[in-house]
Tab-separated table of C-alpha atoms and ligand atoms in Angstrom:
chain	number	residue	atom	x	y	z
A	7	MET	CA	17.202	-29.718	-2.991
A	8	ALA	CA	14.881	-32.574	-2.594
A	9	LYS	CA	11.364	-31.648	-1.436
A	10	LEU	CA	10.849	-31.425	2.316
A	11	TRP	CA	8.200	-34.104	2.116
A	12	GLN	CA	9.988	-36.304	-0.345
A	13	LYS	CA	10.424	-39.958	0.682
A	14	ASP	CA	10.711	-42.770	-1.803
A	15	TYR	CA	9.181	-41.488	-5.054
A	16	SER	CA	9.494	-38.472	-7.329
A	17	LEU	CA	6.658	-36.140	-8.270
A	18	ASP	CA	5.148	-36.413	-11.731
A	19	SER	CA	6.730	-33.682	-13.776
A	20	LEU	CA	3.509	-32.215	-14.948
A	21	MET	CA	2.176	-32.269	-11.356
A	22	GLU	CA	5.291	-30.522	-10.281
A	23	GLU	CA	5.035	-27.793	-12.811
A	24	PHE	CA	1.342	-27.294	-11.969
A	25	THR	CA	1.796	-27.155	-8.159
A	26	VAL	CA	4.943	-25.130	-8.091
A	27	SER	CA	3.845	-22.759	-10.813
A	28	ASN	CA	5.657	-19.345	-10.367
A	29	ASP	CA	5.504	-19.671	-6.620
A	30	TYR	CA	9.291	-20.234	-6.417
A	31	ILE	CA	9.805	-16.815	-8.063
A	32	LEU	CA	7.313	-15.005	-5.895
A	33	ASP	CA	8.962	-16.617	-2.873
A	34	GLN	CA	12.028	-14.416	-3.458
A	35	GLU	CA	9.996	-11.704	-1.773
A	36	LEU	CA	9.710	-13.690	1.381
A	37	VAL	CA	13.303	-14.876	1.792
A	38	ILE	CA	14.369	-12.121	4.191
A	39	SER	CA	11.245	-12.317	6.379
A	40	ASP	CA	11.437	-16.179	6.427
A	41	CYS	CA	15.040	-16.007	7.610
A	42	LEU	CA	14.204	-13.556	10.377
A	43	ALA	CA	11.301	-15.730	11.454
A	44	SER	CA	13.520	-18.846	11.284
A	45	ILE	CA	16.088	-17.291	13.578
A	46	ALA	CA	13.268	-16.478	16.136
A	47	HIS	CA	12.048	-20.000	15.782
A	48	ALA	CA	15.619	-21.394	16.244
A	49	ARG	CA	16.009	-19.351	19.416
A	50	GLY	CA	12.735	-20.727	20.717
A	51	LEU	CA	14.016	-24.291	20.002
A	52	ALA	CA	17.303	-23.533	21.835
A	53	ASP	CA	15.342	-22.116	24.697
A	54	ILE	CA	13.550	-25.428	25.281
A	55	GLY	CA	16.708	-27.588	24.756
A	56	ILE	CA	16.090	-28.918	21.207
A	57	LEU	CA	19.110	-26.965	19.750
A	58	SER	CA	22.391	-26.572	21.569
A	59	GLU	CA	23.980	-23.109	21.745
A	60	GLU	CA	26.519	-24.087	18.967
A	61	GLU	CA	23.821	-25.298	16.685
A	62	LEU	CA	21.796	-22.120	17.339
A	63	ASP	CA	24.934	-20.071	16.559
A	64	SER	CA	25.568	-21.891	13.292
A	65	LEU	CA	21.957	-21.503	12.256
A	66	GLU	CA	21.909	-17.889	12.933
A	67	GLN	CA	25.014	-17.400	10.970
A	68	GLY	CA	23.684	-19.425	8.032
A	69	LEU	CA	20.419	-17.459	8.068
A	70	SER	CA	22.190	-14.254	8.196
A	71	GLU	CA	24.219	-15.316	5.139
A	72	ILE	CA	21.023	-16.067	3.250
A	73	ILE	CA	19.735	-12.547	4.083
A	74	THR	CA	22.881	-11.083	2.707
A	75	LEU	CA	22.667	-13.154	-0.389
A	76	ARG	CA	19.069	-12.206	-0.922
A	77	GLN	CA	20.010	-8.564	-0.546
A	78	LYS	CA	22.533	-8.947	-3.413
A	79	GLY	CA	19.958	-10.881	-5.493
A	80	GLU	CA	22.085	-13.989	-5.245
A	81	PHE	CA	19.908	-16.462	-3.293
A	82	SER	CA	18.642	-19.104	-5.664
A	83	ILE	CA	15.261	-20.931	-5.415
A	84	THR	CA	14.644	-23.443	-8.164
A	85	PRO	CA	11.360	-24.984	-9.313
A	86	GLN	CA	12.605	-28.267	-7.784
A	87	ASP	CA	12.942	-26.519	-4.429
A	88	GLU	CA	9.184	-25.788	-4.680
A	89	ASP	CA	9.478	-22.699	-2.325
A	90	CYS	CA	11.758	-20.480	-0.383
A	91	HIS	CA	11.239	-22.646	2.780
A	92	THR	CA	12.769	-25.667	1.144
A	93	ALA	CA	15.603	-23.718	-0.379
A	94	ILE	CA	16.481	-22.118	2.940
A	95	GLU	CA	16.491	-25.453	4.834
A	96	GLY	CA	18.474	-26.978	2.040
A	97	TYR	CA	21.096	-24.205	2.261
A	98	LEU	CA	21.415	-24.704	5.913
A	99	THR	CA	21.689	-28.474	5.746
A	100	ASN	CA	24.269	-28.188	3.004
A	101	LYS	CA	26.219	-25.662	4.982
A	102	ILE	CA	25.998	-26.870	8.569
A	103	GLY	CA	24.643	-30.369	8.353
A	104	GLU	CA	22.806	-31.704	11.461
A	105	ALA	CA	21.539	-28.336	12.810
A	106	GLY	CA	19.980	-27.690	9.472
A	107	LYS	CA	17.909	-30.874	9.801
A	108	LYS	CA	16.692	-29.706	13.215
A	109	ILE	CA	15.345	-26.263	12.445
A	110	HIS	CA	11.960	-27.488	11.231
A	111	THR	CA	11.190	-29.083	14.572
A	112	GLY	CA	7.883	-28.083	15.808
A	113	ARG	CA	6.860	-26.040	12.813
A	114	SER	CA	5.124	-26.661	9.449
A	115	ARG	CA	5.569	-24.704	6.312
A	116	ASN	CA	2.010	-23.509	6.919
A	117	ASP	CA	2.931	-21.385	9.982
A	118	GLN	CA	6.338	-20.699	8.492
A	119	VAL	CA	4.900	-19.006	5.303
A	120	GLN	CA	2.253	-17.326	7.578
A	121	THR	CA	4.955	-15.695	9.682
A	122	ALA	CA	7.042	-14.631	6.764
A	123	LEU	CA	4.022	-13.064	5.166
A	124	ARG	CA	2.976	-11.526	8.365
A	125	ILE	CA	6.396	-9.861	8.810
A	126	TRP	CA	6.334	-8.786	5.238
A	127	MET	CA	2.814	-7.357	5.289
A	128	ARG	CA	3.346	-5.681	8.642
A	129	GLU	CA	6.343	-3.668	7.198
A	130	PHE	CA	4.753	-3.038	3.900
A	131	SER	CA	1.616	-1.539	5.415
A	132	ILE	CA	3.570	0.879	7.566
A	133	ARG	CA	5.863	1.785	4.713
A	134	LEU	CA	2.950	2.412	2.394
A	135	CYS	CA	1.237	4.474	5.124
A	136	ARG	CA	4.373	6.584	5.335
A	137	GLU	CA	4.436	7.005	1.480
A	138	THR	CA	0.817	7.940	1.558
A	139	GLY	CA	1.415	10.569	4.261
A	140	LEU	CA	4.314	12.014	2.322
A	141	PHE	CA	2.049	12.268	-0.691
A	142	ALA	CA	-0.516	13.927	1.422
A	143	GLN	CA	2.050	16.403	2.622
A	144	ALA	CA	3.095	17.230	-0.934
A	145	LEU	CA	-0.619	17.886	-1.771
A	146	LEU	CA	-0.856	20.192	1.263
A	147	ASP	CA	2.169	22.055	0.166
A	148	PHE	CA	0.744	22.446	-3.267
A	149	ALA	CA	-2.532	23.560	-1.713
A	150	LYS	CA	-0.836	26.223	0.324
A	151	LYS	CA	1.082	27.538	-2.608
A	152	TYR	CA	-2.077	27.865	-4.795
A	153	GLU	CA	-4.514	28.403	-2.014
A	154	PHE	CA	-6.207	31.485	-3.534
A	155	VAL	CA	-5.676	30.653	-7.216
A	156	PRO	CA	-9.277	30.495	-8.549
A	157	MET	CA	-10.647	27.340	-10.156
A	158	PRO	CA	-14.201	26.719	-11.244
A	159	GLY	CA	-15.843	24.198	-8.854
A	160	ARG	CA	-17.736	21.643	-10.871
A	161	THR	CA	-20.644	19.291	-10.279
A	162	HIS	CA	-21.796	16.877	-12.980
A	163	MET	CA	-18.649	18.210	-14.580
A	164	GLN	CA	-20.531	21.539	-15.188
A	165	ILE	CA	-19.466	24.852	-13.902
A	166	ALA	CA	-20.888	25.154	-10.322
A	167	MET	CA	-19.335	27.589	-7.887
A	168	PRO	CA	-16.216	29.564	-7.384
A	169	SER	CA	-13.475	27.487	-5.835
A	170	SER	CA	-9.642	27.225	-5.685
A	171	VAL	CA	-6.779	25.093	-6.626
A	172	GLY	CA	-6.002	24.942	-2.904
A	173	LEU	CA	-9.450	23.468	-2.151
A	174	TRP	CA	-9.063	20.886	-4.935
A	175	ALA	CA	-5.545	19.758	-3.761
A	176	ALA	CA	-6.307	19.784	-0.064
A	177	ALA	CA	-9.359	17.483	-0.797
A	178	PHE	CA	-6.995	14.882	-2.005
A	179	ALA	CA	-4.626	15.375	0.840
A	180	GLU	CA	-7.329	14.686	3.334
A	181	GLU	CA	-8.470	11.642	1.390
A	182	PHE	CA	-4.941	10.197	1.317
A	183	TYR	CA	-4.523	10.913	5.092
A	184	ASP	CA	-7.668	8.810	5.706
A	185	GLU	CA	-6.216	6.031	3.567
A	186	GLY	CA	-3.047	6.143	5.592
A	187	GLN	CA	-5.050	5.936	8.757
A	188	ARG	CA	-6.750	2.778	7.507
A	189	LEU	CA	-3.378	1.191	7.165
A	190	MET	CA	-2.405	2.353	10.644
A	191	GLN	CA	-5.484	0.678	12.085
A	192	LEU	CA	-4.839	-2.460	10.184
A	193	SER	CA	-1.348	-2.587	11.627
A	194	TRP	CA	-2.744	-3.647	14.936
A	195	THR	CA	-4.458	-6.616	13.332
A	196	LEU	CA	-1.275	-7.546	11.473
A	197	ASP	CA	0.788	-7.280	14.671
A	198	GLN	CA	0.251	-10.885	15.899
A	199	SER	CA	2.533	-13.769	15.421
A	200	PRO	CA	1.301	-16.997	13.870
A	201	LEU	CA	4.544	-18.803	14.595
A	202	GLY	CA	4.080	-21.969	16.663
A	203	SER	CA	0.628	-22.646	15.220
A	204	ALA	CA	2.290	-25.310	13.052
A	205	ALA	CA	0.201	-27.105	10.438
A	206	SER	CA	-3.004	-25.591	11.879
A	207	TYR	CA	-3.292	-27.492	15.200
A	208	GLY	CA	-0.232	-26.668	17.239
A	209	VAL	CA	2.448	-29.219	18.338
A	210	PRO	CA	3.018	-31.282	21.508
A	211	LEU	CA	6.238	-29.221	22.427
A	212	PRO	CA	6.573	-26.636	25.041
A	213	LEU	CA	7.262	-23.873	22.368
A	214	ASP	CA	7.200	-20.369	23.959
A	215	ARG	CA	5.120	-18.526	21.345
A	216	THR	CA	5.275	-15.253	23.283
A	217	TYR	CA	9.055	-15.426	23.357
A	218	THR	CA	9.324	-15.974	19.619
A	219	ALA	CA	6.728	-13.315	18.893
A	220	ASN	CA	8.679	-10.788	20.948
A	221	GLN	CA	11.892	-11.733	19.215
A	222	MET	CA	10.306	-10.755	15.902
A	223	GLY	CA	8.884	-7.541	17.372
A	224	PHE	CA	5.296	-8.624	17.394
A	225	THR	CA	3.191	-7.133	20.223
A	226	ARG	CA	1.277	-10.331	20.636
A	227	VAL	CA	0.705	-13.931	19.576
A	228	GLN	CA	-2.180	-14.913	17.308
A	229	ASN	CA	-3.684	-17.037	19.981
A	230	ASN	CA	-5.892	-19.694	18.283
A	231	VAL	CA	-3.710	-21.886	16.182
A	232	LEU	CA	-6.445	-22.772	13.742
A	233	TYR	CA	-7.368	-19.128	13.344
A	234	ALA	CA	-3.662	-18.425	12.793
A	235	ASN	CA	-3.781	-20.614	9.677
A	236	ASN	CA	-7.302	-19.664	8.578
A	237	SER	CA	-6.363	-15.965	8.487
A	238	ARG	CA	-4.085	-16.741	5.471
A	239	GLY	CA	-5.380	-14.804	2.596
A	240	LYS	CA	-7.778	-12.864	4.824
A	241	PHE	CA	-5.052	-10.562	6.124
A	242	GLU	CA	-3.659	-10.246	2.556
A	243	ALA	CA	-7.169	-9.185	1.434
A	244	MET	CA	-7.311	-6.550	4.160
A	245	VAL	CA	-3.895	-5.095	2.997
A	246	LEU	CA	-5.129	-5.148	-0.631
A	247	ASP	CA	-8.403	-3.514	0.362
A	248	CYS	CA	-6.405	-0.675	1.871
A	249	CYS	CA	-4.349	-0.577	-1.299
A	250	ASP	CA	-7.514	-0.566	-3.335
A	251	TYR	CA	-8.814	2.622	-1.614
A	252	ILE	CA	-5.501	4.282	-2.166
A	253	ALA	CA	-5.547	3.248	-5.797
A	254	LEU	CA	-9.043	4.398	-6.196
A	255	THR	CA	-8.138	7.867	-4.895
A	256	ALA	CA	-5.132	7.945	-7.100
A	257	SER	CA	-7.223	7.114	-10.033
A	258	LYS	CA	-9.641	9.903	-9.378
A	259	LEU	CA	-6.756	12.290	-9.022
A	260	ALA	CA	-5.321	10.958	-12.331
A	261	GLN	CA	-8.648	11.491	-13.996
A	262	ASP	CA	-8.838	15.086	-12.788
A	263	LEU	CA	-5.358	15.704	-14.189
A	264	ILE	CA	-6.098	14.174	-17.452
A	265	LEU	CA	-9.002	16.575	-17.800
A	266	PHE	CA	-7.338	19.673	-16.368
A	267	THR	CA	-4.148	19.231	-18.484
A	268	LEU	CA	-6.185	18.849	-21.677
A	269	PRO	CA	-5.224	21.913	-23.798
A	270	GLU	CA	-8.926	22.745	-23.937
A	271	PHE	CA	-8.959	23.187	-20.214
A	272	GLY	CA	-5.327	24.379	-19.809
A	273	TYR	CA	-5.644	24.732	-16.040
A	274	PHE	CA	-2.433	22.719	-15.582
A	275	SER	CA	0.259	21.221	-17.716
A	276	LEU	CA	2.789	18.386	-17.353
A	277	PRO	CA	6.365	18.681	-18.355
A	278	PRO	CA	7.367	16.552	-21.347
A	279	GLN	CA	9.433	14.232	-19.184
A	280	LEU	CA	6.099	13.026	-17.629
A	281	CYS	CA	4.337	12.599	-20.968
A	282	THR	CA	4.866	10.280	-23.888
A	283	GLY	CA	4.568	10.742	-27.642
A	284	SER	CA	3.020	9.231	-30.727
A	285	SER	CA	4.784	7.158	-33.296
A	286	ILE	CA	2.834	8.790	-36.064
A	287	MET	CA	1.459	12.137	-34.870
A	288	PRO	CA	4.423	14.453	-34.119
A	289	GLN	CA	2.396	16.887	-32.086
A	290	LYS	CA	1.331	14.440	-29.439
A	291	LYS	CA	2.050	14.835	-25.738
A	292	ASN	CA	0.067	12.063	-24.100
A	293	PRO	CA	-0.586	11.609	-20.365
A	294	ASP	CA	0.195	7.789	-20.555
A	295	GLY	CA	1.300	7.786	-16.918
A	296	LEU	CA	-2.034	9.211	-15.685
A	297	GLU	CA	-3.917	6.779	-17.818
A	298	LEU	CA	-2.028	3.781	-16.529
A	299	ALA	CA	-2.547	5.125	-13.017
A	300	ARG	CA	-6.252	4.803	-13.819
A	301	SER	CA	-5.904	1.167	-15.092
A	302	ARG	CA	-3.424	0.000	-12.435
A	303	SER	CA	-6.115	1.000	-9.944
A	304	SER	CA	-8.317	-1.567	-11.469
A	305	VAL	CA	-5.476	-4.064	-11.313
A	306	VAL	CA	-5.153	-3.451	-7.557
A	307	SER	CA	-8.963	-3.823	-7.095
A	308	SER	CA	-8.961	-7.055	-9.060
A	309	CYS	CA	-6.043	-8.400	-6.832
A	310	ALA	CA	-8.109	-7.689	-3.666
A	311	SER	CA	-11.161	-9.549	-5.137
A	312	ARG	CA	-9.051	-12.319	-6.457
A	313	VAL	CA	-7.724	-13.136	-2.947
A	314	LYS	CA	-11.132	-12.988	-1.465
A	315	SER	CA	-12.541	-15.405	-4.034
A	316	ILE	CA	-9.766	-17.825	-3.520
A	317	ILE	CA	-10.379	-18.109	0.212
A	318	ARG	CA	-14.076	-17.574	0.357
A	319	SER	CA	-15.222	-21.282	0.239
A	320	LEU	CA	-12.284	-22.903	1.795
A	321	PRO	CA	-12.677	-25.295	4.681
A	322	SER	CA	-10.814	-24.686	7.924
A	323	GLY	CA	-7.175	-25.440	8.210
A	324	TYR	CA	-4.460	-25.182	5.607
A	325	ASN	CA	-5.358	-25.666	1.962
A	326	ARG	CA	-2.876	-25.403	-0.915
A	327	ASP	CA	-5.206	-22.807	-2.584
A	328	PHE	CA	-3.590	-20.306	-0.214
A	329	GLN	CA	-0.525	-20.377	-2.314
A	330	ASP	CA	-2.327	-18.620	-5.111
A	331	THR	CA	-3.057	-15.649	-2.959
A	332	LYS	CA	0.615	-14.734	-3.025
A	333	GLU	CA	0.634	-13.518	-6.623
A	334	PRO	CA	-2.244	-10.971	-6.269
A	335	LEU	CA	-0.659	-9.876	-2.874
A	336	MET	CA	2.681	-9.169	-4.564
A	337	GLN	CA	1.157	-7.644	-7.724
A	338	GLY	CA	-1.423	-5.476	-5.970
A	339	THR	CA	1.077	-4.100	-3.261
A	340	LYS	CA	3.694	-3.350	-5.878
A	341	ALA	CA	1.252	-1.550	-8.172
A	342	THR	CA	-0.021	0.562	-5.266
A	343	TRP	CA	3.471	1.415	-4.169
A	344	GLN	CA	4.379	2.543	-7.658
A	345	LEU	CA	1.125	4.425	-8.092
A	346	VAL	CA	1.755	6.577	-4.980
A	347	GLN	CA	5.252	7.222	-6.210
A	348	ILE	CA	4.242	8.160	-9.850
A	349	MET	CA	1.362	10.431	-8.740
A	350	LYS	CA	3.661	12.316	-6.347
A	351	ARG	CA	6.068	12.824	-9.159
A	352	MET	CA	3.168	14.223	-11.395
A	353	LEU	CA	2.090	16.626	-8.774
A	354	GLU	CA	5.693	17.810	-8.336
A	355	GLY	CA	5.973	18.378	-12.026
A	356	LEU	CA	2.630	20.095	-12.514
A	357	GLU	CA	2.647	23.630	-13.855
A	358	VAL	CA	-0.315	25.837	-12.874
A	359	HIS	CA	-1.725	28.331	-15.366
A	360	GLU	CA	-3.302	30.996	-13.221
A	361	ASP	CA	-4.468	32.952	-16.311
A	362	ARG	CA	-6.487	30.051	-17.756
A	363	LEU	CA	-7.886	29.149	-14.331
A	364	THR	CA	-8.986	32.681	-13.752
A	365	SER	CA	-10.524	33.073	-17.306
A	366	ALA	CA	-12.408	29.926	-16.695
A	367	CYS	CA	-14.341	31.610	-13.974
A	368	VAL	CA	-17.198	32.805	-16.289
A	369	PRO	CA	-20.011	34.968	-14.993
A	370	GLU	CA	-22.653	32.109	-14.499
A	371	LEU	CA	-20.157	30.618	-11.968
A	372	TYR	CA	-21.357	33.445	-9.582
A	373	ALA	CA	-25.070	32.833	-9.944
A	374	THR	CA	-25.484	31.336	-6.482
A	375	ASP	CA	-23.288	33.967	-4.874
A	376	VAL	CA	-25.485	36.587	-6.440
A	377	VAL	CA	-28.684	34.948	-5.167
A	378	LEU	CA	-27.072	34.775	-1.602
A	379	GLN	CA	-26.054	38.378	-1.678
A	380	LYS	CA	-29.639	39.341	-2.457
A	381	VAL	CA	-30.892	37.072	0.334
A	382	LEU	CA	-28.612	38.788	2.804
A	383	LYS	CA	-30.353	42.051	1.798
A	384	GLY	CA	-33.740	40.564	2.647
A	385	GLY	CA	-35.199	38.534	-0.357
A	386	ASN	CA	-36.378	34.896	0.209
A	387	PHE	CA	-34.198	32.291	-1.289
A	388	ARG	CA	-36.694	30.516	-3.651
A	389	ASP	CA	-38.038	33.592	-5.351
A	390	THR	CA	-34.521	35.156	-5.753
A	391	TYR	CA	-33.201	31.892	-7.098
A	392	LYS	CA	-35.923	31.867	-9.774
A	393	ASP	CA	-35.425	35.462	-10.584
A	394	ILE	CA	-31.706	35.046	-11.191
A	395	GLY	CA	-32.291	31.748	-12.996
A	396	LEU	CA	-34.469	33.498	-15.464
A	397	HIS	CA	-32.017	36.367	-16.026
A	398	LEU	CA	-28.739	34.480	-16.074
A	399	LYS	CA	-27.435	36.808	-18.756
A	400	ASP	CA	-27.458	39.698	-16.357
A	401	VAL	CA	-25.278	37.883	-13.764
A	402	GLN	CA	-21.975	39.777	-13.558
A	403	ALA	CA	-18.689	38.186	-12.867
A	404	MET	CA	-17.269	38.857	-9.417
A	405	ASP	CA	-13.651	38.961	-8.279
A	406	PRO	CA	-12.781	35.258	-8.038
A	407	VAL	CA	-10.069	35.715	-5.483
A	408	GLN	CA	-12.365	37.727	-3.266
A	409	THR	CA	-15.171	35.133	-3.496
A	410	ILE	CA	-12.802	32.371	-2.260
A	411	GLN	CA	-11.136	34.536	0.295
A	412	ASN	CA	-14.602	35.485	1.547
A	413	ARG	CA	-15.459	31.866	1.986
A	414	THR	CA	-12.358	31.214	3.826
A	415	SER	CA	-12.710	34.115	6.197
A	416	LEU	CA	-16.267	32.989	6.878
A	417	GLY	CA	-14.884	29.547	7.734
A	418	THR	CA	-17.327	27.840	5.363
A	419	THR	CA	-14.617	25.969	3.417
A	420	GLY	CA	-12.866	25.229	6.795
A	421	ASN	CA	-9.934	27.426	5.708
A	422	LEU	CA	-9.171	24.276	3.594
A	423	GLY	CA	-8.194	22.617	6.921
A	424	LEU	CA	-4.604	23.250	5.965
A	425	GLU	CA	-3.080	23.819	9.419
A	426	GLU	CA	-4.847	20.877	11.094
A	427	ASP	CA	-4.210	18.577	8.201
A	428	ASP	CA	-0.554	19.486	8.253
A	429	LEU	CA	-0.338	18.506	11.906
A	430	PHE	CA	-2.238	15.259	11.484
A	431	VAL	CA	-0.223	14.218	8.477
A	432	ARG	CA	3.001	15.026	10.237
A	433	LEU	CA	1.952	12.960	13.265
A	434	MET	CA	1.043	10.035	10.963
A	435	ILE	CA	4.465	10.088	9.276
A	436	GLU	CA	6.278	10.348	12.621
A	437	GLY	CA	4.176	7.390	13.968
A	438	CYS	CA	5.209	5.293	10.884
A	439	ASP	CA	8.917	6.286	11.507
A	440	GLU	CA	8.616	5.091	15.078
A	441	VAL	CA	7.055	1.742	14.170
A	442	LEU	CA	9.571	1.153	11.440
A	443	GLU	CA	12.451	1.876	13.796
A	444	SER	CA	11.004	-0.677	16.098
A	445	TYR	CA	11.000	-3.218	13.290
A	446	THR	CA	14.546	-2.395	12.402
A	447	ALA	CA	15.510	-2.778	16.139
A	448	ALA	CA	13.938	-6.335	16.098
A	449	TYR	CA	15.644	-7.264	12.893
A	450	GLU	CA	18.975	-6.101	14.207
A	451	ASN	CA	18.495	-8.052	17.417
A	452	LEU	CA	17.807	-11.144	15.248
A	453	CYS	CA	20.584	-10.835	12.730
A	454	ASP	CA	23.353	-8.438	13.548
A	455	LEU	CA	23.005	-6.860	9.969
A	456	GLU	CA	22.347	-3.259	9.474
A	457	GLY	CA	19.567	-1.740	7.415
A	458	VAL	CA	17.725	-4.916	6.925
A	459	GLN	CA	14.223	-4.558	5.315
A	460	ALA	CA	11.770	-7.359	4.762
A	461	VAL	CA	10.185	-5.532	1.831
A	462	LEU	CA	12.426	-4.758	-1.075
A	463	TYR	CA	10.209	-2.220	-2.788
B	7	LIG	N1	4.138	-22.599	-1.073
B	7	LIG	C1	3.373	-22.936	-0.038
B	7	LIG	C2	2.223	-21.778	0.173
B	7	LIG	O1	2.563	-20.684	-0.135
B	7	LIG	C3	4.031	-23.157	1.186
B	7	LIG	C4	3.285	-24.060	2.176
B	7	LIG	C5	3.080	-25.521	1.750
B	7	LIG	N2	2.466	-26.219	2.768
B	7	LIG	C6	1.872	-27.404	2.410
B	7	LIG	N3	1.207	-28.035	3.352
B	7	LIG	N4	1.919	-27.924	1.200
B	7	LIG	O2	1.226	-22.063	0.690
């Protein structure tokens, strides 16, 4: 397909390679959302008399065909096409002629790509939120199962206070719940349609932006047309920031697991299916998955900062620099998606060694408990603290299960928050399901195909 802007000359080949780069490959991710947005735009054009009913029908049919082709991995975008927008218009013009040449009326590739990205990011965020919720739920189940299995609590990595596997796992459950909530909050920001903002300054046509927004299932229009274009990259960065927090938490969990599955610790172990070996040392059982979880976390973080550095000093309005925010968006979101999946798999495969965990609860772990028992009998804290500190050898081990049950019954570890967390996480997952159903309903209203998803992860 000739470029959409091509008139009477061809682009220098080096210039073409440089400007297109791998954007035509990345754009495969946006084909479905672009087609959905294009149907909404075509309906808007028909509504103001720019397309006839027959033209609209043929465009809707052509765009649905492209969605089906893309689902089968059979829609082609070539470097000469530049991007998915050109390939889609080319397909339509080839297939149905005149109507294909009309679909770009009143829009620019700038609001076109923005709308496709918005639909994509909106769906991705809720789907990631749901996955994060499911992972939090798995952590809570794990926490309940091992609620009273003792585990030394550590600070500075040194033995600190009696604790439990339940407390450790539930801590991550709460953290992932908060990460999910951040995505939920972001979904309101993402829920605004940029379609109709055109190149950055609107168009002199009576486009009904609210109508097209509703067709796509957006609650509202992104009102200011310049802001609609200026927010390119910014919303990507917000999504990636949410991903970054998830990845950061996953990395911390991975680090704990690397330590706790070390034979020297032996608190947990991973089945061989979740470990790799060495080409030279036959005894090795390496936690490569956990190590890569740690490094992927930095990859995600770098994607978030890459997007922000690209857009930081741009002037208002569309700039081609925006194109380069697509790669970190796709790389960072995919890496986060996979991170959540793999960490859930690790948790499911984790074996808990109660004997090792119990024997790790050495007498000094109870030093503070001994101090506080004495304080309850009347001593002042500071003198008792010093006394015990000077006679650590005399500290006797306590029953670890009793010490953690005692904290639970006193409510000082918040009974791990298991019941409340369970309810909140369940509500979050149900909330995601509802939102996703509303997106599906909007997609089905646009294209008569079942089970359409904009994000193919
Ligand atoms: N591939 C381009 C991008 O992602 C599409 C928009 C091109 N717009 C333009 N004015 N050159 O930004």
